[in-house]
Short mmCIF file of C-alpha atoms in Angstrom, two decimals:
data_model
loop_
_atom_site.label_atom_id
_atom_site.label_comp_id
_atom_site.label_asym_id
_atom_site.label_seq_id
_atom_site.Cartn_x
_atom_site.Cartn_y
_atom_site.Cartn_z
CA UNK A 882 0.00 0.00 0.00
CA UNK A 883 2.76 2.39 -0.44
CA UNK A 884 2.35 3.20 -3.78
CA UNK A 885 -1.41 3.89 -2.92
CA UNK A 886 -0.25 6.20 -0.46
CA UNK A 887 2.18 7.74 -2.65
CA UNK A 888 -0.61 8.27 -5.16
CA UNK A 889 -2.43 9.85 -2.70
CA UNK A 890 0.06 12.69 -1.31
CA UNK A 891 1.09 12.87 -4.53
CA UNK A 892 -2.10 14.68 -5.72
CA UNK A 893 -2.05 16.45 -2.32
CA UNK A 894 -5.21 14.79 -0.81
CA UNK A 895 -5.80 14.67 2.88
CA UNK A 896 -8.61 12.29 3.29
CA UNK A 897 -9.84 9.38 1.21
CA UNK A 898 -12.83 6.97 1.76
CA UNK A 899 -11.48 3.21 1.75
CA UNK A 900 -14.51 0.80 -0.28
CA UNK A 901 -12.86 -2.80 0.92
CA UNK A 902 -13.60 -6.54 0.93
CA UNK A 903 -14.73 -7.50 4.91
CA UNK A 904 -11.79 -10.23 4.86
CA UNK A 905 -8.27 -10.96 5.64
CA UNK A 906 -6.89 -9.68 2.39
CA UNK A 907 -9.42 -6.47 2.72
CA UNK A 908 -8.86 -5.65 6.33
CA UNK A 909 -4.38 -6.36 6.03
CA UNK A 910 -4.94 -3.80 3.15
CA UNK A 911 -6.54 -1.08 4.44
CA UNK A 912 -4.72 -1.54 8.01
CA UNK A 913 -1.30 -1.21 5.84
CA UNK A 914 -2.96 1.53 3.68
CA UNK A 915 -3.95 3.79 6.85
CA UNK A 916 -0.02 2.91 8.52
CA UNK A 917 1.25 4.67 5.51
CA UNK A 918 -1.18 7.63 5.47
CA UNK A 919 -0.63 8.46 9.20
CA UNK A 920 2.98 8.30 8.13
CA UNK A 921 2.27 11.43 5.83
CA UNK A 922 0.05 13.14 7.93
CA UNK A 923 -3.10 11.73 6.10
CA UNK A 924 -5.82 9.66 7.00
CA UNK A 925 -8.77 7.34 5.97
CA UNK A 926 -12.13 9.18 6.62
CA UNK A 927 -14.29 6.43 6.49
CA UNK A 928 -13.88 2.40 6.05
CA UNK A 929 -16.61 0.68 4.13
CA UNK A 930 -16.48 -2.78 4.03
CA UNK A 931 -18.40 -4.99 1.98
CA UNK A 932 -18.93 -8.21 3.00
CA UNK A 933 -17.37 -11.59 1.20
CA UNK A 934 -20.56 -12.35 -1.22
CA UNK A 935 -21.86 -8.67 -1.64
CA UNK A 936 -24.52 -7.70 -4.30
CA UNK A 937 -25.53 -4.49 -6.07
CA UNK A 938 -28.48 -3.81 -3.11
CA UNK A 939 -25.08 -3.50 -0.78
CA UNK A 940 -23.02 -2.14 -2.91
CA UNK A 941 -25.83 0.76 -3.58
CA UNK A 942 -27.07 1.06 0.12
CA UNK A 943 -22.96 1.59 1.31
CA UNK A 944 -22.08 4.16 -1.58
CA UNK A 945 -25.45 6.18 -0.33
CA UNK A 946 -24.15 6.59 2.69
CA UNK A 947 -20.85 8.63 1.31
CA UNK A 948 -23.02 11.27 -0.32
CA UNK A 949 -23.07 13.51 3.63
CA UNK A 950 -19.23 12.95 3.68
CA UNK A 951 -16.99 15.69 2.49
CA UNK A 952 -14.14 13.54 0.89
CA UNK A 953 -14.82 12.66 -2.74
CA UNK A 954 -11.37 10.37 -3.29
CA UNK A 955 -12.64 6.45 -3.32
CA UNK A 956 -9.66 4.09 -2.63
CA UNK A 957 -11.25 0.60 -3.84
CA UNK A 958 -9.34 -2.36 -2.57
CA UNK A 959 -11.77 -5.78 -3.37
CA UNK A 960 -11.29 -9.05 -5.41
CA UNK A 961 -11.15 -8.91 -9.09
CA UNK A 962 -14.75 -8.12 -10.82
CA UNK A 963 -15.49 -9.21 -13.98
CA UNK A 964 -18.92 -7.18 -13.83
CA UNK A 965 -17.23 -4.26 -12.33
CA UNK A 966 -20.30 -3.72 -10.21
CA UNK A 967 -19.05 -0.90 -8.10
CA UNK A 968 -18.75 1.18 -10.92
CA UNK A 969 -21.86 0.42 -12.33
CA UNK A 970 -23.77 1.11 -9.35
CA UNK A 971 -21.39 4.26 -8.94
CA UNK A 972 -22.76 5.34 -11.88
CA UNK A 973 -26.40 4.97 -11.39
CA UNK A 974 -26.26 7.11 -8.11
CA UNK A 975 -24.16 9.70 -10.65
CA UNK A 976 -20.71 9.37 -8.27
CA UNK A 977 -18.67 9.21 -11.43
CA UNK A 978 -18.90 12.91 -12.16
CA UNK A 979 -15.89 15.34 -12.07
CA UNK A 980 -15.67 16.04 -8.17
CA UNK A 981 -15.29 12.17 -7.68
CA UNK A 982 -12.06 10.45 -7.71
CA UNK A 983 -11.70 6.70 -8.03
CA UNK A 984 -8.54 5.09 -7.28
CA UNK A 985 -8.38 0.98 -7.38
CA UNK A 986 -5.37 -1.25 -6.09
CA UNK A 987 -4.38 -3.74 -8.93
CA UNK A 988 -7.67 -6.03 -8.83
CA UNK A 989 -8.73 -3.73 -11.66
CA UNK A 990 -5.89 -4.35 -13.97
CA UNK A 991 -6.21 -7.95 -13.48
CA UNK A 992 -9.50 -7.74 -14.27
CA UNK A 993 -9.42 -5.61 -17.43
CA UNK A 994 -6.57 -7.40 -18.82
CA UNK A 995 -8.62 -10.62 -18.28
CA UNK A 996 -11.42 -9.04 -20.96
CA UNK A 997 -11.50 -10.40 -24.36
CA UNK A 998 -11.61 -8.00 -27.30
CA UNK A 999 -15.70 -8.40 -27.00
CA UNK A 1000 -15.92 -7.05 -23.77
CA UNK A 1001 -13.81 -3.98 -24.21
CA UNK A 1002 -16.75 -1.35 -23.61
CA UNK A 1003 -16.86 -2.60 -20.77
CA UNK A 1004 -14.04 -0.22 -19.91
CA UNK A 1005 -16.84 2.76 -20.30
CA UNK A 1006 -18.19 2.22 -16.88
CA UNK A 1007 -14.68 3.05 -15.52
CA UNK A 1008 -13.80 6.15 -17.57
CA UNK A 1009 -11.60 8.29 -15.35
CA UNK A 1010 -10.53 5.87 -13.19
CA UNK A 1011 -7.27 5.52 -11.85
CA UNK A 1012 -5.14 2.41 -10.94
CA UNK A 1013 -1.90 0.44 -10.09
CA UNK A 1014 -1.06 -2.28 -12.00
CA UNK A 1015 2.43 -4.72 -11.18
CA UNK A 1016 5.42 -3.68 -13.25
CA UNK A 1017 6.28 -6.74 -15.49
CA UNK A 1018 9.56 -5.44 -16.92
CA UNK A 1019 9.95 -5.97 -20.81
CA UNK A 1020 12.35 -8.77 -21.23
CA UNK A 1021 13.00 -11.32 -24.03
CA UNK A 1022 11.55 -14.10 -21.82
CA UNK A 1023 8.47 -12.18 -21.40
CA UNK A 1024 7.58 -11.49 -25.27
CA UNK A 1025 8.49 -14.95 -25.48
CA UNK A 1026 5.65 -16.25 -23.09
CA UNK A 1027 3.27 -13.25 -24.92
CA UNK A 1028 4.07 -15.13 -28.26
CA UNK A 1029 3.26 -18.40 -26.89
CA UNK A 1030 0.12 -17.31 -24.79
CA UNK A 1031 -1.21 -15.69 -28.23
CA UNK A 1032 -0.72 -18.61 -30.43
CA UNK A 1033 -2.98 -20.90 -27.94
CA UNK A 1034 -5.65 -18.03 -27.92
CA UNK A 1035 -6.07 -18.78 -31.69
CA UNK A 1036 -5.67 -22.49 -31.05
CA UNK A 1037 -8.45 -22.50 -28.82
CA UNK A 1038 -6.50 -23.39 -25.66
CA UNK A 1039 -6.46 -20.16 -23.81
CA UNK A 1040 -9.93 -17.74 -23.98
CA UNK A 1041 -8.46 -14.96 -21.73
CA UNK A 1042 -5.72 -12.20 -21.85
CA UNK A 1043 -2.26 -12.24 -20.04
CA UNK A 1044 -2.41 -10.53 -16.71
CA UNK A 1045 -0.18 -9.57 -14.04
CA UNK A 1046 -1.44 -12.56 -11.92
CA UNK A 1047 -0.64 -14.94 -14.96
CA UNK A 1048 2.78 -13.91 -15.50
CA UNK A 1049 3.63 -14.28 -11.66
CA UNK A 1050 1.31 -17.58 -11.69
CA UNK A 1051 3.92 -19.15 -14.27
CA UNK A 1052 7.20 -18.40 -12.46
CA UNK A 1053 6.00 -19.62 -9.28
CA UNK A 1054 5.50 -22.63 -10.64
CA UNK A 1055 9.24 -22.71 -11.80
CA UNK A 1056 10.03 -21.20 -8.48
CA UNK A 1057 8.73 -24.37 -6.84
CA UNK A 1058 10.00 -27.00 -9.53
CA UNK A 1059 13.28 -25.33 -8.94
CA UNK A 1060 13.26 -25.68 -5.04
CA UNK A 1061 12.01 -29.43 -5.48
CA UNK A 1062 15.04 -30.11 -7.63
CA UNK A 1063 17.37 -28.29 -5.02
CA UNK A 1064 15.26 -30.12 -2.59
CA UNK A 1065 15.66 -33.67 -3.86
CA UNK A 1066 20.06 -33.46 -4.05
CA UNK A 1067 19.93 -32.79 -1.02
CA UNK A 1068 17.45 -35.45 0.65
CA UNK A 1069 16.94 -37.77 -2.35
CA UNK A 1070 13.09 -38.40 -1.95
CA UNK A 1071 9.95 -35.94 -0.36
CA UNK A 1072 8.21 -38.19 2.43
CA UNK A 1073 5.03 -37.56 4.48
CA UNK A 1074 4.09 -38.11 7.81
CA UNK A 1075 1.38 -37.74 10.37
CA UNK A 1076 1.22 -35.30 12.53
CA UNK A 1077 2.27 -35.73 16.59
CA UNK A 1078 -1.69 -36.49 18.12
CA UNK A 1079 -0.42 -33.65 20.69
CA UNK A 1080 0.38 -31.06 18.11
CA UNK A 1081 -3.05 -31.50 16.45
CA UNK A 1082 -6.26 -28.91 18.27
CA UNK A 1083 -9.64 -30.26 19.63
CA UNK A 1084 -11.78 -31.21 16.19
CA UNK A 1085 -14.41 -33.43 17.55
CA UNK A 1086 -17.87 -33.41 16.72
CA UNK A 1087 -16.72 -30.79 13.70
CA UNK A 1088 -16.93 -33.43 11.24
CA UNK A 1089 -12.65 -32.34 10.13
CA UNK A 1090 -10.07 -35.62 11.27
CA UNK A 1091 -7.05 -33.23 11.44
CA UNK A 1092 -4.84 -36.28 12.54
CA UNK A 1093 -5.08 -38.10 9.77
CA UNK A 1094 -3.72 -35.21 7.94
CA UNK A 1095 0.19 -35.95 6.51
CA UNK A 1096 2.87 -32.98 6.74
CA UNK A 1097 5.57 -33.04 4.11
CA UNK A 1098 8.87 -34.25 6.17
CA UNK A 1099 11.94 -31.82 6.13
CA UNK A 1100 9.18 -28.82 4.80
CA UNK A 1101 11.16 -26.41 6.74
CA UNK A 1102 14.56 -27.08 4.56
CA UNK A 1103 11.91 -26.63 1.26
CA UNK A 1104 10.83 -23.64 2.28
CA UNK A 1105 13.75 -22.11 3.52
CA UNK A 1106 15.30 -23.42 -0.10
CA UNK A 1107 12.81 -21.39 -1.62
CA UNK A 1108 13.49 -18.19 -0.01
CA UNK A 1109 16.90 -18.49 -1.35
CA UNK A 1110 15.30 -18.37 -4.77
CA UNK A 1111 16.74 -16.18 -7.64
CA UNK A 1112 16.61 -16.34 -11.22
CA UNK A 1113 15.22 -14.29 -14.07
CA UNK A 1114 11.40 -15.39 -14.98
CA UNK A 1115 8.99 -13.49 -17.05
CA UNK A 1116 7.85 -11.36 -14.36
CA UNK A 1117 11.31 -10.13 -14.08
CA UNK A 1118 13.47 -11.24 -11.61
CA UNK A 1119 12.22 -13.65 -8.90
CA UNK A 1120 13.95 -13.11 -5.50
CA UNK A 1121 12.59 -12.80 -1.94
CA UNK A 1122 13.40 -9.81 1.07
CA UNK A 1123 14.82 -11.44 4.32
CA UNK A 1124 11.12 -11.15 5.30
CA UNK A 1125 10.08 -13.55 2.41
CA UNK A 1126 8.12 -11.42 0.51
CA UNK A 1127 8.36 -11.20 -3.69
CA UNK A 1128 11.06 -8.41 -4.13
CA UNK A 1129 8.66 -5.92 -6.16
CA UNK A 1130 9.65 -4.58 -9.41
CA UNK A 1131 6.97 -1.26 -8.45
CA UNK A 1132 3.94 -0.57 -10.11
CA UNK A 1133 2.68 0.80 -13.39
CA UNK A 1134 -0.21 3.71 -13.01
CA UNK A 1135 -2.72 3.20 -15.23
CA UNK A 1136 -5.61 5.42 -16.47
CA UNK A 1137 -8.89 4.53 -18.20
CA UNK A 1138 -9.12 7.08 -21.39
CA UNK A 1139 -11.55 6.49 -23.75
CA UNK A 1140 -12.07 2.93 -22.85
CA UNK A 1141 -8.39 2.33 -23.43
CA UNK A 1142 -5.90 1.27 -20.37
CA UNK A 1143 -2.98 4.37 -20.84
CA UNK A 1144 -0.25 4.13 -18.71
CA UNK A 1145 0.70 7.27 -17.03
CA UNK A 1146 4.14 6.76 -15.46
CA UNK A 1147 5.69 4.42 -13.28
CA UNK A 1148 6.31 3.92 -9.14
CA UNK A 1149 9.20 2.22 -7.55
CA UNK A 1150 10.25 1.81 -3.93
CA UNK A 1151 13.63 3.36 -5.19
CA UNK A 1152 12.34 5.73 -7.70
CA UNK A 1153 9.18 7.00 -6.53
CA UNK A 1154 6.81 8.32 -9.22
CA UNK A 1155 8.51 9.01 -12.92
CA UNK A 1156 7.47 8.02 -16.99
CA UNK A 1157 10.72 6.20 -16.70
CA UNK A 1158 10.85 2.32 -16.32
CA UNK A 1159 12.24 1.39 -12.55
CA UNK A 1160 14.55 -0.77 -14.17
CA UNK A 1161 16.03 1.90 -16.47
CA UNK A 1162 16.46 4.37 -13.18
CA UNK A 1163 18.26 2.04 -11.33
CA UNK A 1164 21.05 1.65 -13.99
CA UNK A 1165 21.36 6.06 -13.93
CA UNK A 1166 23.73 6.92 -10.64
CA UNK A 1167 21.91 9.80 -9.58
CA UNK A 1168 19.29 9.28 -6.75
CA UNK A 1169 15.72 10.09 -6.60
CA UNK A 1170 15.00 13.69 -6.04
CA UNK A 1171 11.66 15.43 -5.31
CA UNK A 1172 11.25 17.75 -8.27
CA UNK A 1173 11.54 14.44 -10.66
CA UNK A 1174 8.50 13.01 -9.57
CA UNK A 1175 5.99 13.49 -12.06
CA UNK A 1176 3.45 11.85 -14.14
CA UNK A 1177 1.68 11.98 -17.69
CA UNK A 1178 -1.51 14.24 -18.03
CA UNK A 1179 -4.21 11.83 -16.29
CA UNK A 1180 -8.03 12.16 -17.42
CA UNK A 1181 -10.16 12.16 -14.50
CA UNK A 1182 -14.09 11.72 -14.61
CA UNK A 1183 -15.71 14.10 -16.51
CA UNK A 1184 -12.63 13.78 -18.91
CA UNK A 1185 -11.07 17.07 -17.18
CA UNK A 1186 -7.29 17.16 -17.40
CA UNK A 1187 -7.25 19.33 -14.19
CA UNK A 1188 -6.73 17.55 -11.11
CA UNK A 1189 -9.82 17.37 -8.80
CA UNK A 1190 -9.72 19.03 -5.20
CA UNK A 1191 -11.03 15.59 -3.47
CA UNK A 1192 -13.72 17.44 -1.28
CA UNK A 1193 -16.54 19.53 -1.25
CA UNK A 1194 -19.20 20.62 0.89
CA UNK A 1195 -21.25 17.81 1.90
CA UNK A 1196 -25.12 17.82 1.41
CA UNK A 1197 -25.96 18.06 5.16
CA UNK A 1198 -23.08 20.69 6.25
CA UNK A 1199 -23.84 23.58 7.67
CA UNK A 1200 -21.86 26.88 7.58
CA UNK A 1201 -19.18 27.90 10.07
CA UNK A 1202 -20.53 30.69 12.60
CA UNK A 1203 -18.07 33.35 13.23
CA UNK A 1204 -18.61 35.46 16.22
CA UNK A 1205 -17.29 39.09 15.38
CA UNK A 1206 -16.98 41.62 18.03
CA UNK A 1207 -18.26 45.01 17.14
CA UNK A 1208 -16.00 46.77 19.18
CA UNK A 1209 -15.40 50.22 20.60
CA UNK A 1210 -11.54 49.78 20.64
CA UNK A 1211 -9.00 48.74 18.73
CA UNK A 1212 -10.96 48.38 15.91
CA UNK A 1213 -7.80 48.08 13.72
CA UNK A 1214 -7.72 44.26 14.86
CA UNK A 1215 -11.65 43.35 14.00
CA UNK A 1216 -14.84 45.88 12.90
CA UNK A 1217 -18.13 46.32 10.66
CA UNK A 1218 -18.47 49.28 8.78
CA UNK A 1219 -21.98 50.92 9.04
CA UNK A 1220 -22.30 51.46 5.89
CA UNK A 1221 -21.79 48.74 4.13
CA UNK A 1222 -21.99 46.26 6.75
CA UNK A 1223 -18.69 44.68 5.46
CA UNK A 1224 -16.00 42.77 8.22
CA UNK A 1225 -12.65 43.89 8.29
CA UNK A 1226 -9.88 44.29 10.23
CA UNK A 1227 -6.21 42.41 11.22
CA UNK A 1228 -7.09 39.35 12.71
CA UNK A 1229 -10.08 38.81 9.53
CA UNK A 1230 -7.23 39.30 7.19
CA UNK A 1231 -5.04 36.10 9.17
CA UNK A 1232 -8.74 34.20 8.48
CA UNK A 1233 -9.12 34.55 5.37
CA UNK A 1234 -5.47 33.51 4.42
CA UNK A 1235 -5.31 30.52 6.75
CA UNK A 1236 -8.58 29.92 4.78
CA UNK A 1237 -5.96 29.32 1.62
CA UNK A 1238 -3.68 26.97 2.55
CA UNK A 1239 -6.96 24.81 3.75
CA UNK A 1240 -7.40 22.42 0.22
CA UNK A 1241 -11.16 22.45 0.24
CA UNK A 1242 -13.73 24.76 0.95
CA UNK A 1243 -15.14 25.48 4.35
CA UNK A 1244 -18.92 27.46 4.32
CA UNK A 1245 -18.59 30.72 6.91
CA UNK A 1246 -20.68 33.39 7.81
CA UNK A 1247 -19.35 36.20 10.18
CA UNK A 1248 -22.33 37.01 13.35
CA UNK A 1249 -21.59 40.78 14.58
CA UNK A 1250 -21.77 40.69 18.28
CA UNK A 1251 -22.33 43.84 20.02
CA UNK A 1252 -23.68 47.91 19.26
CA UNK A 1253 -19.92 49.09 18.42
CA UNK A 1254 -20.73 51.89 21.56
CA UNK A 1255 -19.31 49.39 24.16
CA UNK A 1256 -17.18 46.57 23.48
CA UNK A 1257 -19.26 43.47 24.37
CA UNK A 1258 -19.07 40.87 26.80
CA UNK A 1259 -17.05 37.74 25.84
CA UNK A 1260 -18.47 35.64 28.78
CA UNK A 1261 -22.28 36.45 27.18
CA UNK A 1262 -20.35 35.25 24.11
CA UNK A 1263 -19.27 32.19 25.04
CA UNK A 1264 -22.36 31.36 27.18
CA UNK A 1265 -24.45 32.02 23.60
CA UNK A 1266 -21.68 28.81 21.81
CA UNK A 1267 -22.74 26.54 25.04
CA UNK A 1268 -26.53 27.49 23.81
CA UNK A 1269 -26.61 27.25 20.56
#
């Protein structure tokens, strides 16, 4: 969820509204996802979580409930969707205008790429939309496995596109085979055995014989075998952190332009946001630097080139009260002129320019306080807050 993050302070939004799956993979996400916010002095507004089998009565009854918030940036972290039903609902309740903004973790590229040439307007319903999709380095090995995958699409073998998941599907399984051989020259066979009765929980009456269940012998020596893993697959290279997590090769960012998938630029743990491939950056000797992160012109919904503000006023919001003293002294710092009733004064000026630096707009109106022949009593002020 860093790049997410990045996305986000990247466009200089404060608060997003987090649409996730109500499971493990949903709930790790957004937990990581708000850790890297807080770390930029950003946060999730509201968590909506839909719930493992949802349908388009949830889907519509959740999004509803956003239209009283003020943040209009959707971060949508769910399975892949072949009906895309989000957006379609989304669209019905007219949430994919120009003061929305839809961002989607890489379920979405899986998903488009997983379209065959028939279903390509289906990419209307998420016009605008913007999205991270893995960064499969171009390699011979990879147009290779392109080439092949094409030629069984017209032999009737495969009916889908090549996605991310696909490529990264085929070099585990060579990550594997490759551990098994390691495996095998080291202990000559792989042998099973049943668990210790003592290791194994409580399962009666549940219908689930646990004990009977084999474990594969010397696992931890496969696994560990595995970890040590590293050779070049089509994904780009396949190695693991000391954690044992996939080294990343970063992230493409993908927008939806006139039902087209454009890719906008790139992100990289070690370069941040640029149009330059990751693995061309790495080779340069210069380190990342703030004023080289940038993007390509994104079309957001509405098909404005101008990037949206993330927030407005929310339907139910009412305006800010502003009690203003009209005083008899010092009216240099705050006063209303009788004549045209207008507010002015030193501390209204330091208002209306912390007012700028504020990225959305906040509803005031100022509430004289006072006849301007006496200057009026702040503890009647105060006492009139507590009442109203």
């Amino acid at each position: 969820m860093v790049a997410m993050a990045n996305l986000i302070d990247f466009n200089g939004w404060k608060e997003v509204i987090v649409v996730f799956l109500d499971d493990d993979y949903g709930r790790n996400g957004v937990s990581a996802l708000s850790d890297e916010l807080e770390n930029r002095r950003l946060k999730i507004a509201h968590k909506l979580a839909l719930s493992i089998h949802f349908d388009l009565d949830e889907i519509t009854k959740l999004l509803n409930q956003t239209k009283v918030f003020n943040p209009r940036v959707f971060v949508v972290h769910i399975n892949p969707d072949p009906r895309l039903r989000i957006f379609s609902i989304a669209h019905k309740l007219q949430m994919m205008t120009s003061e929305y903004v839809w961002l989607v973790t890489d379920w979405l590229a899986a998903t488009l790429h997983s379209f065959s040439p028939a279903n390509q307007k289906s990419l209307s319903v998420v016009e605008g939309v913007v999205g991270l999709r893995q960064h499969i380095p171009d390699s011979r090995k990879k147009r290779d496995f392109v080439f092949r995958w094409k030629k069984m699409q017209k032999e009737g073998v495969a009916n889908t596109s090549l996605n991310s998941y696909g490529f990264f599907a085929y070099d585990t399984v060579w990550a594997v085979a490759h551990s098994i051989d390691k495996f095998l020259k080291v202990h000559d066979n792989i042998t099973f055995s049943l668990r210790d009765n003592n290791m194994v929980p409580h399962t009666e009456g549940i219908g689930i014989q646990l004990e009977k269940l084999k474990i594969f012998a010397n696992g931890s020596d496969f696994v560990n075998i595995l970890s040590l893993s590293n050779f070049s697959g089509v994904s780009g290279q396949i190695q693991f952190s000391s954690d044992r997590n996939v080294i990343s090769s970063g992230y493409d960012v993908i927008n939806i332009n006139q039902m087209k998938i454009k890719r906008v630029g790139y992100w990289s743990n070690h370069s941040g946001f640029s149009v330059v491939p990751p693995e061309v950056l790495a080779k340069k000797k210069h380190p990342r630097v703030s004023v080289d992160q940038k993007l390509e012109n994104i079309t957001w919904l509405g098909g404005k080139t101008e990037r949206p503000r993330g927030w407005v006023i929310a339907d139910n919001a009412k305006p800010l009260r502003i009690g203003v003293p009209r005083r008899a002294s010092f009216v240099e710092f705050v006063t209303e002129l009788q004549d045209s009733h207008k507010i002015q004064g030193y501390c209204i000026d330091i208002f209306m320019k912390a007012l700028e630096f504020i990225p959305y707009e906040i509803p005031f109106v100022f509430k004289p306080v006072g006849n301007g022949k006496a200057n009026p009593n702040y503890d009647a002020l105060v006492k009139k807050i507590d009442q109203n």
